[in-house]
Amino acid sequence: MTDITAPSPPAAGERYVLNPMYLFRWEPTQDAHVLLYPEGIVKLNQTAGDIIARCDGRRTVADLVGELQQRYPGDDVRVAEGVYKFLEVFRAKGWIRRQA
Amino acid sequence: MPKDGSVVRLDGQGKPLWLVLELTYRCPLKCPWCSNPVDYARDGEAELSTAEWKRVMREGRELGALQLGFTGGEPLLRDDLEELVADASALGYYTNLITSGVGLTENRLRALKAAGLNQIQLSLQSSDRELTDTLVGARAFDLKLKVAHQIKAQGFPMVLNVPVFRQNIGQVADILALAEDIGVDYLEFANIQYYNWAMVNRDELLPTREQIAAAEREVQAARERLGDRMTIYFVIPDYYEGRPKACMNGWGSIHLTIAPDGAAMPCQEARIIQGLDFPTVRDKSLAWLWNESPTFEKFRGDAWMSPTCRSCDEKEKDFGGCRCQAFLMTGDAANTDPACARSPHHHLIGEAIARAHAPGRKVQPLVMRNDGNSRRLARGGQGGCGSGTGCGSGTARMEPDHV
Ligand SMILES: C[S@@+](CC[C@H](N)C(=O)[O-])C[C@H]1O[C@@H](n2cnc3c(N)ncnc32)[C@H](O)[C@@H]1O
Ligand code: SF4
Ligand code: SF4
């Protein structure tokens, strides 16, 4: 079961998966990752693409933060905060779901 | 790591992001609000072949199209549908099948799944068997429900499209319950748009403002109850908005529709507009049709706009509304959409509403979408009703498919 209604913010031990309704892929004509779904297109910026690519149901939020901190070295605290914020926004938009 | 802006808005940058293929105008149903041309049955060019559709899809991808819709008519009447879907998937499209459900069997669903179809939009007209079957002119209700469950069983994301008009607007709560039971992902209440067959039957179909408000309250309550489980859209009728819809996100901006005979159109209704030329993919490349065709250029930007729109601070948001509606109601496609309260023709909307709900108005039978009525209307030479004249009046004697 995946929980799609719980409004609580993401926690370090949780895993997220892409909502199966969405198709996520690289689109060369946009030079960007896109999310495609019934009646919709979302073009993602690089960070958003980096995060969603890792919502695979295996990595925990903590794993994800670690990987992004490596990818964007510098301010680890800000990167961690950014990941949490993005995950919360993406979940609210219905793009990703919390894996129970 | 960038601070914000998780999502970049996709304005198309001049690309036809949405490609819609009207595979055929043939259809087993007879919906009297159908958005297909009223003269669909007149002798014309043959439908594009499998190879021709494949070329269109390939050229569409080259132009940057991402979303692909298979519609009609009834697209399931094409027995090459599975082959086209497979081709589209291989090209990298997100593939949408837009169907009445008639002809969708378990076997075809499996084949479509195997071909890579991404989602199915099924239309449902009522929560009531009798009313559905009467409105679409065929025994369709039981079949549609069965197909709906099969679509979900096969694991397709599903949109349930409910065209809304006077005859079914009181059923919003029942339809919501049905959709919940089926487990649809998106429920779309689409107040019908008044072109083509819907324009012919406007007096009989147009709901009242009060009916719309009541339906909207039901939708709001359901949204609160269902949360994330189902996304519910309620497309408000522009007749009651005082503001026009941002039609197609602007003419020739991100939408490209190909008619069964290959004509390229900025939207599915565009052939209503007289005086525009619609060359086909048989004559020209898709790139030429999109980038250079005078028809697509005609209403891009704002130079074509009437002074009302050109001087208006809303023009970036609604692009002056719908060109087809402007043409149908005012006779000039470059006019401000009369649905806009700032349009000098806005009174035509009020008059249409008043006519549809005039006390003592004699109820007319619905003119069903069928070949006989289509040929008759084609001879009458109208795709709707010009200059605000009553539509019912010109089309009183229709046969044989009355409701
Ligand atoms: C023209 S139909 C073609 C596909 C298929 N025959 C069907 O009915 O789903 C495409 C969609 O348009 C909707 N539709 C038909 N007439 C309409 C109108 N006048 N305004 C808005 N939507 C309409 C239908 O409910 C359907 O979802
Ligand atoms: S709206 Fe009805 S009549 Fe028109 S194409 Fe769809 S099913 Fe056929
Ligand atoms: S006047 Fe034109 S641009 Fe302004 S709101 Fe009306 S339709 Fe839109």
mmCIF file with all atom_site columns, C-alpha atoms in Angstrom, chain A:
data_model
loop_
_atom_site.group_PDB
_atom_site.id
_atom_site.type_symbol
_atom_site.label_atom_id
_atom_site.label_alt_id
_atom_site.label_comp_id
_atom_site.label_asym_id
_atom_site.label_entity_id
_atom_site.label_seq_id
_atom_site.pdbx_PDB_ins_code
_atom_site.Cartn_x
_atom_site.Cartn_y
_atom_site.Cartn_z
_atom_site.occupancy
_atom_site.B_iso_or_equiv
_atom_site.pdbx_formal_charge
_atom_site.auth_seq_id
_atom_site.auth_comp_id
_atom_site.auth_asym_id
_atom_site.auth_atom_id
_atom_site.pdbx_PDB_model_num
ATOM 1   C CA . MET A 1 1   ? 0.000  0.000  0.000   1.00 0.00 ? 1   MET A CA 1
ATOM 2   C CA . THR A 1 2   ? 1.183  3.482  -0.750  1.00 0.00 ? 2   THR A CA 1
ATOM 3   C CA . ASP A 1 3   ? -0.142 6.294  1.321   1.00 0.00 ? 3   ASP A CA 1
ATOM 4   C CA . ILE A 1 4   ? -1.100 9.241  -0.780  1.00 0.00 ? 4   ILE A CA 1
ATOM 5   C CA . THR A 1 5   ? -3.172 11.207 1.676   1.00 0.00 ? 5   THR A CA 1
ATOM 6   C CA . ALA A 1 6   ? -0.841 11.673 4.625   1.00 0.00 ? 6   ALA A CA 1
ATOM 7   C CA . PRO A 1 7   ? 0.072  15.362 4.766   1.00 0.00 ? 7   PRO A CA 1
ATOM 8   C CA . SER A 1 8   ? 3.025  15.028 7.169   1.00 0.00 ? 8   SER A CA 1
ATOM 9   C CA . PRO A 1 9   ? 6.429  16.296 5.929   1.00 0.00 ? 9   PRO A CA 1
ATOM 10  C CA . PRO A 1 10  ? 9.023  13.829 4.613   1.00 0.00 ? 10  PRO A CA 1
ATOM 11  C CA . ALA A 1 11  ? 11.226 12.040 7.150   1.00 0.00 ? 11  ALA A CA 1
ATOM 12  C CA . ALA A 1 12  ? 14.795 10.754 6.743   1.00 0.00 ? 12  ALA A CA 1
ATOM 13  C CA . GLY A 1 13  ? 13.918 7.056  6.781   1.00 0.00 ? 13  GLY A CA 1
ATOM 14  C CA . GLU A 1 14  ? 11.083 7.246  4.273   1.00 0.00 ? 14  GLU A CA 1
ATOM 15  C CA . ARG A 1 15  ? 11.187 6.152  0.660   1.00 0.00 ? 15  ARG A CA 1
ATOM 16  C CA . TYR A 1 16  ? 9.363  7.841  -2.200  1.00 0.00 ? 16  TYR A CA 1
ATOM 17  C CA . VAL A 1 17  ? 8.225  6.519  -5.566  1.00 0.00 ? 17  VAL A CA 1
ATOM 18  C CA . LEU A 1 18  ? 6.983  8.201  -8.680  1.00 0.00 ? 18  LEU A CA 1
ATOM 19  C CA . ASN A 1 19  ? 3.196  8.177  -8.957  1.00 0.00 ? 19  ASN A CA 1
ATOM 20  C CA . PRO A 1 20  ? 2.614  5.437  -11.576 1.00 0.00 ? 20  PRO A CA 1
ATOM 21  C CA . MET A 1 21  ? 0.343  7.830  -13.446 1.00 0.00 ? 21  MET A CA 1
ATOM 22  C CA . TYR A 1 22  ? 3.355  9.899  -14.451 1.00 0.00 ? 22  TYR A CA 1
ATOM 23  C CA . LEU A 1 23  ? 5.971  9.220  -17.047 1.00 0.00 ? 23  LEU A CA 1
ATOM 24  C CA . PHE A 1 24  ? 9.343  10.709 -16.170 1.00 0.00 ? 24  PHE A CA 1
ATOM 25  C CA . ARG A 1 25  ? 12.082 10.973 -18.750 1.00 0.00 ? 25  ARG A CA 1
ATOM 26  C CA . TRP A 1 26  ? 14.749 13.039 -20.392 1.00 0.00 ? 26  TRP A CA 1
ATOM 27  C CA . GLU A 1 27  ? 13.440 15.053 -23.346 1.00 0.00 ? 27  GLU A CA 1
ATOM 28  C CA . PRO A 1 28  ? 16.155 16.167 -25.773 1.00 0.00 ? 28  PRO A CA 1
ATOM 29  C CA . THR A 1 29  ? 13.965 18.766 -27.512 1.00 0.00 ? 29  THR A CA 1
ATOM 30  C CA . GLN A 1 30  ? 13.525 20.533 -24.157 1.00 0.00 ? 30  GLN A CA 1
ATOM 31  C CA . ASP A 1 31  ? 17.032 19.792 -22.905 1.00 0.00 ? 31  ASP A CA 1
ATOM 32  C CA . ALA A 1 32  ? 15.371 18.850 -19.630 1.00 0.00 ? 32  ALA A CA 1
ATOM 33  C CA . HIS A 1 33  ? 13.585 16.158 -17.677 1.00 0.00 ? 33  HIS A CA 1
ATOM 34  C CA . VAL A 1 34  ? 9.838  16.143 -18.175 1.00 0.00 ? 34  VAL A CA 1
ATOM 35  C CA . LEU A 1 35  ? 6.872  14.612 -16.389 1.00 0.00 ? 35  LEU A CA 1
ATOM 36  C CA . LEU A 1 36  ? 4.083  13.520 -18.675 1.00 0.00 ? 36  LEU A CA 1
ATOM 37  C CA . TYR A 1 37  ? 0.631  12.566 -17.454 1.00 0.00 ? 37  TYR A CA 1
ATOM 38  C CA . PRO A 1 38  ? -2.972 12.587 -18.669 1.00 0.00 ? 38  PRO A CA 1
ATOM 39  C CA . GLU A 1 39  ? -3.548 16.058 -20.080 1.00 0.00 ? 39  GLU A CA 1
ATOM 40  C CA . GLY A 1 40  ? -0.318 17.473 -18.760 1.00 0.00 ? 40  GLY A CA 1
ATOM 41  C CA . ILE A 1 41  ? 3.350  18.234 -19.270 1.00 0.00 ? 41  ILE A CA 1
ATOM 42  C CA . VAL A 1 42  ? 5.760  19.498 -16.647 1.00 0.00 ? 42  VAL A CA 1
ATOM 43  C CA . LYS A 1 43  ? 9.265  20.557 -17.544 1.00 0.00 ? 43  LYS A CA 1
ATOM 44  C CA . LEU A 1 44  ? 11.594 20.112 -14.586 1.00 0.00 ? 44  LEU A CA 1
ATOM 45  C CA . ASN A 1 45  ? 14.684 22.104 -13.805 1.00 0.00 ? 45  ASN A CA 1
ATOM 46  C CA . GLN A 1 46  ? 17.892 20.228 -13.126 1.00 0.00 ? 46  GLN A CA 1
ATOM 47  C CA . THR A 1 47  ? 17.496 19.884 -9.368  1.00 0.00 ? 47  THR A CA 1
ATOM 48  C CA . ALA A 1 48  ? 13.904 18.742 -9.563  1.00 0.00 ? 48  ALA A CA 1
ATOM 49  C CA . GLY A 1 49  ? 14.942 16.171 -12.180 1.00 0.00 ? 49  GLY A CA 1
ATOM 50  C CA . ASP A 1 50  ? 17.813 14.998 -9.966  1.00 0.00 ? 50  ASP A CA 1
ATOM 51  C CA . ILE A 1 51  ? 15.453 14.438 -7.055  1.00 0.00 ? 51  ILE A CA 1
ATOM 52  C CA . ILE A 1 52  ? 12.648 12.730 -8.956  1.00 0.00 ? 52  ILE A CA 1
ATOM 53  C CA . ALA A 1 53  ? 15.107 10.447 -10.724 1.00 0.00 ? 53  ALA A CA 1
ATOM 54  C CA . ARG A 1 54  ? 16.023 9.131  -7.260  1.00 0.00 ? 54  ARG A CA 1
ATOM 55  C CA . CYS A 1 55  ? 12.451 8.570  -6.037  1.00 0.00 ? 55  CYS A CA 1
ATOM 56  C CA . ASP A 1 56  ? 12.705 4.898  -6.906  1.00 0.00 ? 56  ASP A CA 1
ATOM 57  C CA . GLY A 1 57  ? 11.261 3.292  -3.784  1.00 0.00 ? 57  GLY A CA 1
ATOM 58  C CA . ARG A 1 58  ? 14.696 1.961  -2.781  1.00 0.00 ? 58  ARG A CA 1
ATOM 59  C CA . ARG A 1 59  ? 16.612 5.037  -1.702  1.00 0.00 ? 59  ARG A CA 1
ATOM 60  C CA . THR A 1 60  ? 15.614 6.625  1.603   1.00 0.00 ? 60  THR A CA 1
ATOM 61  C CA . VAL A 1 61  ? 15.261 10.376 1.933   1.00 0.00 ? 61  VAL A CA 1
ATOM 62  C CA . ALA A 1 62  ? 18.568 10.331 3.818   1.00 0.00 ? 62  ALA A CA 1
ATOM 63  C CA . ASP A 1 63  ? 20.250 8.544  0.868   1.00 0.00 ? 63  ASP A CA 1
ATOM 64  C CA . LEU A 1 64  ? 18.818 11.107 -1.457  1.00 0.00 ? 64  LEU A CA 1
ATOM 65  C CA . VAL A 1 65  ? 20.089 14.014 0.601   1.00 0.00 ? 65  VAL A CA 1
ATOM 66  C CA . GLY A 1 66  ? 23.550 12.417 0.698   1.00 0.00 ? 66  GLY A CA 1
ATOM 67  C CA . GLU A 1 67  ? 23.673 11.991 -3.066  1.00 0.00 ? 67  GLU A CA 1
ATOM 68  C CA . LEU A 1 68  ? 22.543 15.515 -3.761  1.00 0.00 ? 68  LEU A CA 1
ATOM 69  C CA . GLN A 1 69  ? 25.054 16.925 -1.289  1.00 0.00 ? 69  GLN A CA 1
ATOM 70  C CA . GLN A 1 70  ? 27.751 15.161 -3.287  1.00 0.00 ? 70  GLN A CA 1
ATOM 71  C CA . ARG A 1 71  ? 26.377 16.416 -6.534  1.00 0.00 ? 71  ARG A CA 1
ATOM 72  C CA . TYR A 1 72  ? 26.077 20.005 -5.297  1.00 0.00 ? 72  TYR A CA 1
ATOM 73  C CA . PRO A 1 73  ? 28.990 20.420 -2.890  1.00 0.00 ? 73  PRO A CA 1
ATOM 74  C CA . GLY A 1 74  ? 29.161 23.527 -0.743  1.00 0.00 ? 74  GLY A CA 1
ATOM 75  C CA . ASP A 1 75  ? 26.316 24.264 1.582   1.00 0.00 ? 75  ASP A CA 1
ATOM 76  C CA . ASP A 1 76  ? 25.126 20.873 2.887   1.00 0.00 ? 76  ASP A CA 1
ATOM 77  C CA . VAL A 1 77  ? 22.470 22.337 5.146   1.00 0.00 ? 77  VAL A CA 1
ATOM 78  C CA . ARG A 1 78  ? 20.884 24.261 2.335   1.00 0.00 ? 78  ARG A CA 1
ATOM 79  C CA . VAL A 1 79  ? 20.903 21.245 0.030   1.00 0.00 ? 79  VAL A CA 1
ATOM 80  C CA . ALA A 1 80  ? 19.267 19.099 2.714   1.00 0.00 ? 80  ALA A CA 1
ATOM 81  C CA . GLU A 1 81  ? 16.594 21.723 3.336   1.00 0.00 ? 81  GLU A CA 1
ATOM 82  C CA . GLY A 1 82  ? 16.012 22.024 -0.372  1.00 0.00 ? 82  GLY A CA 1
ATOM 83  C CA . VAL A 1 83  ? 15.496 18.288 -0.803  1.00 0.00 ? 83  VAL A CA 1
ATOM 84  C CA . TYR A 1 84  ? 12.960 18.168 2.005   1.00 0.00 ? 84  TYR A CA 1
ATOM 85  C CA . LYS A 1 85  ? 11.095 21.148 0.655   1.00 0.00 ? 85  LYS A CA 1
ATOM 86  C CA . PHE A 1 86  ? 11.018 19.772 -2.883  1.00 0.00 ? 86  PHE A CA 1
ATOM 87  C CA . LEU A 1 87  ? 9.811  16.368 -1.732  1.00 0.00 ? 87  LEU A CA 1
ATOM 88  C CA . GLU A 1 88  ? 6.991  17.962 0.183   1.00 0.00 ? 88  GLU A CA 1
ATOM 89  C CA . VAL A 1 89  ? 5.952  20.087 -2.778  1.00 0.00 ? 89  VAL A CA 1
ATOM 90  C CA . PHE A 1 90  ? 6.162  17.172 -5.236  1.00 0.00 ? 90  PHE A CA 1
ATOM 91  C CA . ARG A 1 91  ? 4.082  14.993 -2.955  1.00 0.00 ? 91  ARG A CA 1
ATOM 92  C CA . ALA A 1 92  ? 1.465  17.699 -2.593  1.00 0.00 ? 92  ALA A CA 1
ATOM 93  C CA . LYS A 1 93  ? 1.332  17.949 -6.374  1.00 0.00 ? 93  LYS A CA 1
ATOM 94  C CA . GLY A 1 94  ? 0.767  14.210 -6.567  1.00 0.00 ? 94  GLY A CA 1
ATOM 95  C CA . TRP A 1 95  ? 3.933  13.486 -8.572  1.00 0.00 ? 95  TRP A CA 1
ATOM 96  C CA . ILE A 1 96  ? 5.470  11.217 -5.948  1.00 0.00 ? 96  ILE A CA 1
ATOM 97  C CA . ARG A 1 97  ? 4.055  9.035  -3.217  1.00 0.00 ? 97  ARG A CA 1
ATOM 98  C CA . ARG A 1 98  ? 5.344  7.853  0.099   1.00 0.00 ? 98  ARG A CA 1
ATOM 99  C CA . GLN A 1 99  ? 6.177  4.162  0.066   1.00 0.00 ? 99  GLN A CA 1
ATOM 100 C CA . ALA A 1 100 ? 4.690  2.444  3.105   1.00 0.00 ? 100 ALA A CA 1
#
